[in-house]
XYZ file of N, CA and C in Angstrom:
591
model
N 0.836 -1.195 0.000
C 0.000 0.000 0.000
C 0.877 1.254 0.000
N 1.910 1.276 0.818
C 2.836 2.409 0.873
C 3.436 2.651 -0.505
N 3.890 1.586 -1.151
C 4.547 1.700 -2.453
C 3.586 2.240 -3.507
N 2.345 1.752 -3.524
C 1.398 2.195 -4.549
C 1.052 3.670 -4.381
N 0.971 4.154 -3.135
C 0.673 5.569 -2.895
C 1.819 6.454 -3.368
N 3.039 6.050 -3.044
C 4.212 6.823 -3.474
C 4.319 6.811 -4.998
N 4.117 5.637 -5.596
C 4.209 5.514 -7.047
C 3.168 6.385 -7.748
N 1.924 6.381 -7.246
C 0.870 7.205 -7.847
C 1.233 8.684 -7.756
N 1.800 9.088 -6.617
C 2.193 10.495 -6.469
C 3.317 10.849 -7.444
N 4.341 10.013 -7.523
C 5.466 10.293 -8.418
C 5.020 10.336 -9.880
N 4.099 9.457 -10.264
C 3.585 9.474 -11.629
C 2.803 10.763 -11.902
N 2.029 11.217 -10.900
C 1.263 12.455 -11.098
C 2.196 13.657 -11.192
N 3.292 13.651 -10.425
C 4.289 14.724 -10.502
C 4.937 14.736 -11.884
N 5.272 13.557 -12.395
C 5.879 13.457 -13.717
C 4.917 13.965 -14.792
N 3.631 13.630 -14.680
C 2.646 14.077 -15.658
C 2.441 15.589 -15.598
N 2.358 16.120 -14.373
C 2.099 17.547 -14.188
C 3.339 18.389 -14.470
N 4.512 17.791 -14.247
C 5.758 18.509 -14.476
C 6.185 19.366 -13.304
N 5.562 19.133 -12.146
C 5.940 19.886 -10.940
C 5.410 19.161 -9.706
N 5.993 19.497 -8.560
C 5.479 18.972 -7.297
C 4.124 19.609 -7.011
N 3.273 18.892 -6.312
C 1.981 19.447 -5.890
C 1.650 18.854 -4.523
N 1.140 19.694 -3.651
C 0.876 19.274 -2.273
C -0.345 18.366 -2.167
N -1.345 18.578 -3.025
C -2.613 17.873 -2.888
C -2.508 16.374 -2.767
N -1.708 15.756 -3.611
C -1.633 14.304 -3.605
C -0.494 13.730 -2.810
N 0.208 14.582 -2.069
C 1.380 14.134 -1.320
C 0.979 13.155 -0.223
N 1.447 11.911 -0.301
C 1.036 10.917 0.702
C 1.675 11.151 2.063
N 0.968 10.719 3.095
C 1.481 10.635 4.465
C 1.735 11.974 5.148
N 1.375 13.079 4.532
C 1.376 14.364 5.223
C -0.049 14.549 5.731
N -0.246 14.826 7.020
C -1.620 14.977 7.525
C -2.416 15.972 6.684
N -3.637 15.606 6.366
C -4.458 16.421 5.476
C -4.712 17.823 6.031
N -4.688 17.968 7.348
C -4.951 19.289 7.925
C -3.865 20.301 7.540
N -2.711 19.813 7.083
C -1.635 20.703 6.652
C -1.674 21.005 5.156
N -2.629 20.423 4.450
C -2.736 20.614 3.005
C -3.979 21.453 2.717
N -3.787 22.577 2.083
C -4.875 23.532 1.847
C -6.053 22.902 1.101
N -5.792 22.197 0.037
C -6.842 21.552 -0.754
C -6.604 20.048 -0.761
N -6.782 19.440 0.381
C -6.515 18.005 0.505
C -7.636 17.201 -0.134
N -7.287 16.275 -1.023
C -8.319 15.392 -1.571
C -8.799 14.415 -0.509
N -9.956 13.836 -0.744
C -10.496 12.843 0.180
C -9.665 11.573 0.134
N -9.330 11.130 -1.085
C -8.519 9.932 -1.298
C -7.353 10.326 -2.197
N -6.164 10.437 -1.608
C -5.018 10.954 -2.361
C -4.597 10.042 -3.502
N -4.691 8.750 -3.320
C -4.307 7.838 -4.398
C -5.253 7.993 -5.593
N -6.553 8.093 -5.321
C -7.525 8.314 -6.393
C -7.281 9.662 -7.059
N -7.022 10.686 -6.259
C -6.743 12.023 -6.793
C -5.542 11.997 -7.737
N -4.461 11.336 -7.325
C -3.268 11.260 -8.175
C -3.564 10.515 -9.476
N -4.360 9.460 -9.399
C -4.739 8.716 -10.610
C -5.579 9.591 -11.536
N -6.520 10.336 -10.957
C -7.344 11.244 -11.759
C -6.485 12.331 -12.403
N -5.479 12.813 -11.679
C -4.606 13.863 -12.209
C -3.835 13.361 -13.429
N -3.306 12.144 -13.333
C -2.603 11.541 -14.475
C -3.559 11.425 -15.660
N -4.772 10.940 -15.390
C -5.789 10.788 -16.437
C -6.142 12.145 -17.043
N -6.282 13.163 -16.201
C -6.650 14.506 -16.678
C -5.656 15.019 -17.697
N -4.379 14.829 -17.423
C -3.348 15.329 -18.324
C -3.270 14.505 -19.603
N -3.629 13.230 -19.526
C -3.661 12.381 -20.722
C -4.752 12.810 -21.699
N -5.818 13.439 -21.191
C -6.928 13.840 -22.061
C -6.535 14.955 -23.028
N -5.561 15.774 -22.655
C -5.124 16.906 -23.497
C -6.317 17.775 -23.917
N -7.046 18.230 -22.930
C -8.199 19.102 -23.163
C -7.738 20.509 -23.505
N -8.639 21.369 -24.002
C -8.269 22.767 -24.225
C -7.842 23.426 -22.906
N -7.214 24.580 -22.992
C -6.702 25.250 -21.791
C -7.814 25.635 -20.819
N -9.001 25.953 -21.350
C -10.143 26.342 -20.505
C -11.328 25.418 -20.787
N -11.222 24.158 -20.424
C -12.282 23.208 -20.794
C -13.550 23.391 -19.968
N -14.668 22.975 -20.567
C -15.944 22.883 -19.860
C -16.106 21.417 -19.472
N -16.162 21.156 -18.173
C -16.204 19.785 -17.656
C -17.448 19.618 -16.792
N -18.188 18.541 -17.025
C -19.323 18.186 -16.186
C -18.961 16.919 -15.413
N -19.087 16.998 -14.092
C -18.770 15.880 -13.202
C -20.077 15.387 -12.582
N -20.633 14.331 -13.158
C -21.917 13.789 -12.714
C -21.644 12.637 -11.758
N -22.088 12.789 -10.516
C -21.719 11.867 -9.444
C -20.391 12.328 -8.877
N -20.347 13.587 -8.446
C -19.081 14.232 -8.041
C -18.502 13.661 -6.756
N -19.338 13.023 -5.954
C -18.866 12.376 -4.734
C -18.114 13.370 -3.850
N -16.902 13.045 -3.428
C -16.133 13.912 -2.534
C -15.272 14.934 -3.268
N -15.354 14.966 -4.585
C -14.680 16.008 -5.342
C -13.271 15.716 -5.799
N -12.775 14.496 -5.601
C -11.389 14.204 -5.996
C -11.185 14.322 -7.505
N -12.175 13.894 -8.289
C -12.077 14.007 -9.744
C -12.017 15.482 -10.148
N -12.952 16.277 -9.651
C -12.991 17.704 -10.006
C -11.732 18.424 -9.546
N -11.255 18.093 -8.359
C -10.047 18.726 -7.831
C -8.832 18.401 -8.704
N -8.727 17.157 -9.145
C -7.612 16.762 -10.006
C -7.671 17.481 -11.348
N -8.856 17.558 -11.942
C -8.978 18.235 -13.234
C -8.776 19.736 -13.090
N -9.158 20.296 -11.947
C -8.902 21.724 -11.711
C -7.403 21.981 -11.576
N -6.683 21.046 -10.965
C -5.226 21.159 -10.854
C -4.579 21.089 -12.229
N -5.057 20.178 -13.054
C -4.487 20.005 -14.393
C -4.858 21.152 -15.325
N -6.062 21.697 -15.150
C -6.572 22.774 -16.018
C -7.103 23.908 -15.141
N -6.222 24.775 -14.649
C -6.634 25.826 -13.697
C -7.751 26.734 -14.208
N -7.896 26.874 -15.529
C -8.941 27.743 -16.083
C -10.227 26.978 -16.412
N -10.313 25.735 -15.993
C -11.494 24.918 -16.303
C -12.747 25.493 -15.657
N -13.869 25.342 -16.377
C -15.179 25.647 -15.815
C -15.825 24.289 -15.520
N -15.968 23.987 -14.239
C -16.440 22.657 -13.844
C -17.817 22.767 -13.190
N -18.747 21.969 -13.687
C -20.083 21.877 -13.112
C -20.216 20.501 -12.480
N -20.632 20.484 -11.221
C -20.705 19.237 -10.454
C -22.148 18.919 -10.089
N -22.478 17.632 -10.132
C -23.808 17.147 -9.763
C -23.622 16.075 -8.694
N -24.201 16.307 -7.515
C -24.037 15.372 -6.401
C -25.241 15.489 -5.472
N -25.989 14.392 -5.261
C -27.204 14.478 -4.449
C -27.011 14.372 -2.939
N -25.906 13.812 -2.455
C -25.752 13.587 -1.012
C -25.282 14.859 -0.309
N -26.035 15.282 0.697
C -25.782 16.558 1.378
C -24.370 16.642 1.975
N -23.875 15.552 2.558
C -22.540 15.576 3.160
C -21.470 15.819 2.099
N -21.642 15.231 0.930
C -20.680 15.432 -0.155
C -20.788 16.845 -0.717
N -22.011 17.346 -0.832
C -22.205 18.711 -1.335
C -21.526 19.714 -0.402
N -21.630 19.499 0.905
C -20.978 20.400 1.860
C -19.467 20.401 1.663
N -18.881 19.228 1.431
C -17.438 19.160 1.177
C -17.089 19.874 -0.133
N -17.893 19.676 -1.169
C -17.643 20.334 -2.456
C -17.688 21.857 -2.299
N -18.632 22.342 -1.520
C -18.736 23.787 -1.278
C -17.497 24.309 -0.546
N -16.995 23.527 0.424
C -15.774 23.942 1.143
C -14.572 23.986 0.200
N -14.441 22.968 -0.669
C -13.345 22.955 -1.641
C -13.446 24.160 -2.576
N -14.654 24.434 -3.051
C -14.870 25.567 -3.947
C -14.440 26.871 -3.274
N -14.870 27.044 -2.036
C -14.548 28.271 -1.288
C -13.046 28.377 -1.037
N -12.444 27.298 -0.561
C -11.016 27.300 -0.230
C -10.160 27.569 -1.464
N -10.528 26.942 -2.574
C -9.730 27.084 -3.789
C -10.084 28.291 -4.631
N -11.196 28.957 -4.306
C -11.643 30.077 -5.123
C -12.033 29.627 -6.523
N -12.553 28.402 -6.622
C -12.896 27.830 -7.919
C -14.212 28.416 -8.442
N -14.380 28.362 -9.760
C -15.614 28.822 -10.404
C -16.598 27.671 -10.574
N -16.577 26.729 -9.672
C -17.445 25.567 -9.788
C -18.911 25.968 -9.663
N -19.750 25.289 -10.422
C -21.197 25.363 -10.244
C -21.597 24.009 -9.671
N -22.235 24.031 -8.508
C -22.580 22.784 -7.817
C -24.100 22.641 -7.762
N -24.593 21.557 -8.330
C -26.025 21.237 -8.283
C -26.214 20.092 -7.286
N -26.979 20.306 -6.211
C -27.183 19.253 -5.203
C -28.288 18.273 -5.618
N -28.099 17.677 -6.779
C -29.109 16.765 -7.339
C -28.417 15.588 -8.026
N -29.202 14.540 -8.259
C -28.787 13.469 -9.169
C -29.361 13.808 -10.536
N -28.787 13.238 -11.573
C -29.331 13.430 -12.916
C -30.030 12.161 -13.370
N -31.133 12.350 -14.086
C -31.880 11.201 -14.569
C -32.709 11.554 -15.778
N -33.643 10.683 -16.123
C -34.485 10.868 -17.312
C -35.654 11.798 -17.051
N -36.028 11.960 -15.774
C -37.188 12.779 -15.399
C -36.868 13.656 -14.204
N -37.604 14.755 -14.076
C -37.520 15.582 -12.877
C -38.438 14.946 -11.839
N -37.853 14.422 -10.763
C -38.642 13.688 -9.771
C -37.866 13.545 -8.467
N -38.494 12.955 -7.482
C -37.831 12.582 -6.235
C -37.746 11.069 -6.182
N -36.566 10.558 -5.843
C -36.379 9.117 -5.699
C -35.673 8.836 -4.382
N -35.730 7.591 -3.966
C -35.002 7.163 -2.776
C -33.628 6.685 -3.206
N -32.594 7.160 -2.511
C -31.236 6.701 -2.770
C -30.775 5.882 -1.572
N -30.199 4.707 -1.858
C -29.668 3.824 -0.815
C -28.216 4.216 -0.560
N -27.891 4.509 0.699
C -26.549 4.968 1.059
C -25.912 3.940 1.998
N -24.947 3.144 1.507
C -24.311 2.135 2.359
C -23.496 2.804 3.473
N -23.627 2.268 4.659
C -22.909 2.802 5.815
C -21.399 2.693 5.600
N -20.711 3.824 5.636
C -19.262 3.846 5.477
C -18.784 3.705 4.040
N -19.708 3.546 3.098
C -19.350 3.405 1.678
C -20.236 4.318 0.832
N -20.329 5.573 1.239
C -21.232 6.510 0.585
C -20.966 6.637 -0.915
N -19.710 6.399 -1.327
C -19.362 6.507 -2.743
C -20.131 5.502 -3.594
N -20.646 4.448 -2.978
C -21.374 3.412 -3.725
C -22.889 3.595 -3.640
N -23.347 4.755 -3.205
C -24.789 5.003 -3.083
C -25.482 4.771 -4.417
N -26.720 4.257 -4.336
C -27.391 3.844 -5.568
C -28.871 4.201 -5.560
N -29.326 4.709 -6.697
C -30.758 4.949 -6.887
C -31.481 3.669 -7.280
N -30.729 2.636 -7.631
C -31.306 1.347 -7.998
C -31.422 0.392 -6.815
N -30.750 0.700 -5.713
C -30.678 -0.253 -4.616
C -29.622 -1.304 -4.919
N -29.559 -2.344 -4.109
C -28.508 -3.340 -4.246
C -29.106 -4.729 -4.370
N -28.778 -5.390 -5.471
C -29.282 -6.739 -5.717
C -28.504 -7.778 -4.931
N -29.007 -8.977 -4.962
C -28.429 -10.101 -4.222
C -26.972 -10.354 -4.638
N -26.696 -10.318 -5.940
C -25.341 -10.561 -6.438
C -24.372 -9.505 -5.901
N -24.788 -8.236 -5.942
C -23.933 -7.150 -5.458
C -23.648 -7.325 -3.960
N -24.699 -7.610 -3.194
C -24.550 -7.756 -1.744
C -23.662 -8.946 -1.375
N -23.696 -9.996 -2.191
C -22.857 -11.165 -1.947
C -21.379 -10.781 -2.014
N -21.027 -9.916 -2.972
C -19.632 -9.514 -3.167
C -19.256 -8.257 -2.392
N -20.251 -7.549 -1.868
C -20.026 -6.324 -1.097
C -20.913 -6.343 0.137
N -20.622 -7.222 1.086
C -21.529 -7.392 2.231
C -21.729 -6.119 3.049
N -20.760 -5.208 3.011
C -20.900 -3.957 3.755
C -22.036 -3.089 3.253
N -22.457 -3.303 2.018
C -23.537 -2.499 1.439
C -24.902 -2.910 1.980
N -24.941 -3.974 2.777
C -26.210 -4.439 3.332
C -26.785 -3.495 4.368
N -25.923 -2.728 5.045
C -26.385 -1.756 6.039
C -26.481 -0.400 5.356
N -27.709 -0.003 5.033
C -27.892 1.249 4.308
C -28.882 2.146 5.022
N -28.774 3.428 4.710
C -29.823 4.367 5.081
C -30.470 4.801 3.780
N -31.676 5.290 3.883
C -32.400 5.750 2.695
C -32.613 7.243 2.819
N -32.352 7.933 1.725
C -32.553 9.372 1.691
C -33.388 9.719 0.469
N -34.181 10.778 0.598
C -34.913 11.291 -0.563
C -33.931 12.092 -1.399
N -33.946 11.840 -2.685
C -32.984 12.444 -3.602
C -33.724 13.206 -4.692
N -33.331 14.449 -4.909
C -33.879 15.230 -6.020
C -33.189 14.788 -7.306
N -33.973 14.443 -8.307
C -33.444 14.029 -9.609
C -33.907 15.055 -10.646
N -32.970 15.505 -11.463
C -33.286 16.478 -12.510
C -32.699 16.012 -13.835
N -33.255 16.489 -14.933
C -32.710 16.219 -16.255
C -31.567 17.198 -16.521
N -30.476 16.719 -17.100
C -29.368 17.605 -17.453
C -29.843 18.691 -18.412
N -30.732 18.337 -19.324
C -31.231 19.320 -20.287
C -31.900 20.513 -19.599
N -32.438 20.303 -18.395
C -33.090 21.389 -17.664
C -32.108 22.196 -16.819
N -30.911 21.666 -16.591
C -29.935 22.313 -15.703
C -28.656 22.723 -16.403
N -28.570 22.524 -17.683
C -27.331 22.741 -18.426
C -26.824 24.170 -18.239
N -25.613 24.311 -17.715
C -25.020 25.624 -17.444
C -23.992 26.050 -18.484
N -23.818 25.290 -19.539
C -22.743 25.578 -20.495
C -23.048 26.782 -21.385
N -24.294 27.252 -21.366
C -24.678 28.458 -22.090
C -24.227 28.415 -23.547
N -24.508 27.319 -24.206
C -24.174 27.218 -25.620
C -22.787 26.671 -25.901
N -21.918 26.642 -24.881
C -20.580 26.084 -25.075
C -20.666 24.568 -25.211
N -19.775 24.008 -25.998
C -19.669 22.550 -26.059
C -19.040 22.057 -24.763
N -19.514 20.936 -24.283
C -18.917 20.319 -23.103
C -17.720 19.497 -23.580
N -16.554 19.790 -23.039
C -15.343 19.093 -23.470
C -15.230 17.713 -22.848
N -15.727 17.553 -21.625
C -15.649 16.252 -20.954
C -16.868 16.073 -20.061
N -17.587 14.986 -20.279
C -18.739 14.625 -19.457
C -18.394 13.335 -18.729
N -18.122 13.432 -17.436
C -17.796 12.256 -16.621
C -19.061 11.837 -15.878
N -19.424 10.568 -15.984
C -20.617 10.057 -15.304
C -20.220 8.830 -14.486
N -20.433 8.908 -13.182
C -20.182 7.781 -12.283
C -21.337 7.742 -11.294
N -22.409 7.030 -11.663
C -23.645 7.092 -10.892
C -24.214 5.711 -10.552
N -23.329 4.746 -10.411
C -23.701 3.437 -9.879
C -24.925 2.819 -10.560
N -24.867 2.698 -11.890
C -25.929 2.007 -12.613
C -27.046 2.896 -13.128
N -26.962 4.199 -12.866
C -28.014 5.128 -13.307
C -27.575 5.899 -14.555
N -26.531 5.385 -15.219
C -25.942 6.090 -16.363
C -26.921 6.272 -17.518
N -27.667 5.228 -17.880
C -28.576 5.337 -19.022
C -29.682 6.349 -18.752
N -30.197 6.380 -17.526
C -31.217 7.374 -17.170
C -30.629 8.781 -17.250
N -29.386 8.924 -16.815
C -28.707 10.224 -16.898
C -28.618 10.684 -18.351
N -28.216 9.794 -19.235
C -28.068 10.140 -20.651
C -29.423 10.426 -21.304
N -30.444 9.700 -20.873
C -31.781 9.915 -21.437
C -32.284 11.330 -21.158
N -31.895 11.891 -20.030
C -32.292 13.259 -19.678
C -31.337 14.303 -20.201
N -30.413 13.921 -21.094
C -29.390 14.837 -21.590
C -29.342 14.893 -23.112
N -30.423 14.521 -23.777
C -30.415 14.416 -25.236
C -30.050 15.742 -25.913
N -30.702 16.826 -25.516
C -30.427 18.138 -26.151
C -29.007 18.593 -25.884
N -28.550 18.374 -24.650
C -27.184 18.754 -24.294
C -26.177 17.979 -25.130
N -26.414 16.690 -25.285
C -25.484 15.861 -26.060
C -25.532 16.211 -27.543
N -26.689 16.545 -28.049
C -26.783 16.948 -29.455
C -25.949 18.197 -29.711
N -25.941 19.119 -28.766
C -25.141 20.334 -28.922
C -23.654 20.036 -28.877
């Protein structure tokens, strides 16, 4: 584990071409101004961000923003990026707002899930594994391989269509990242006009 964390950091430094505090392993997060939630994931996202070779000021949509490690990595790689985040869980939205404030980012944060219809749905939130929250719930096969997901809380979740919330104002979206635990097709169904543009 120690080796993989160091390796991920060194690879991200090589990709970025400079040292960066955000993904530095084993330094207490309280000493890092914009500390990611999971530094290894952040470093992997940073490497991926630079591989994309996006324009200098890309428009990025982060659907299922979770704790913000993806958005933070892409903001590091593309400081002029305009990033719009979609995240229904209140605890994650609060963290995203803190990151936005601390970093002075131009993020637009929508505290909703995206889907095919504007509605309210129940989202299952596994205890201690909030990143795996699902609007579909958890089937027998999933629970067999992820027994921790059996203990869940249920929350009411606002679901909106991307076409109704699109903030790009006519700009093409350079990168649309969707990580919504099986709700991807519903997300795309509510984004037809946006995708056509």
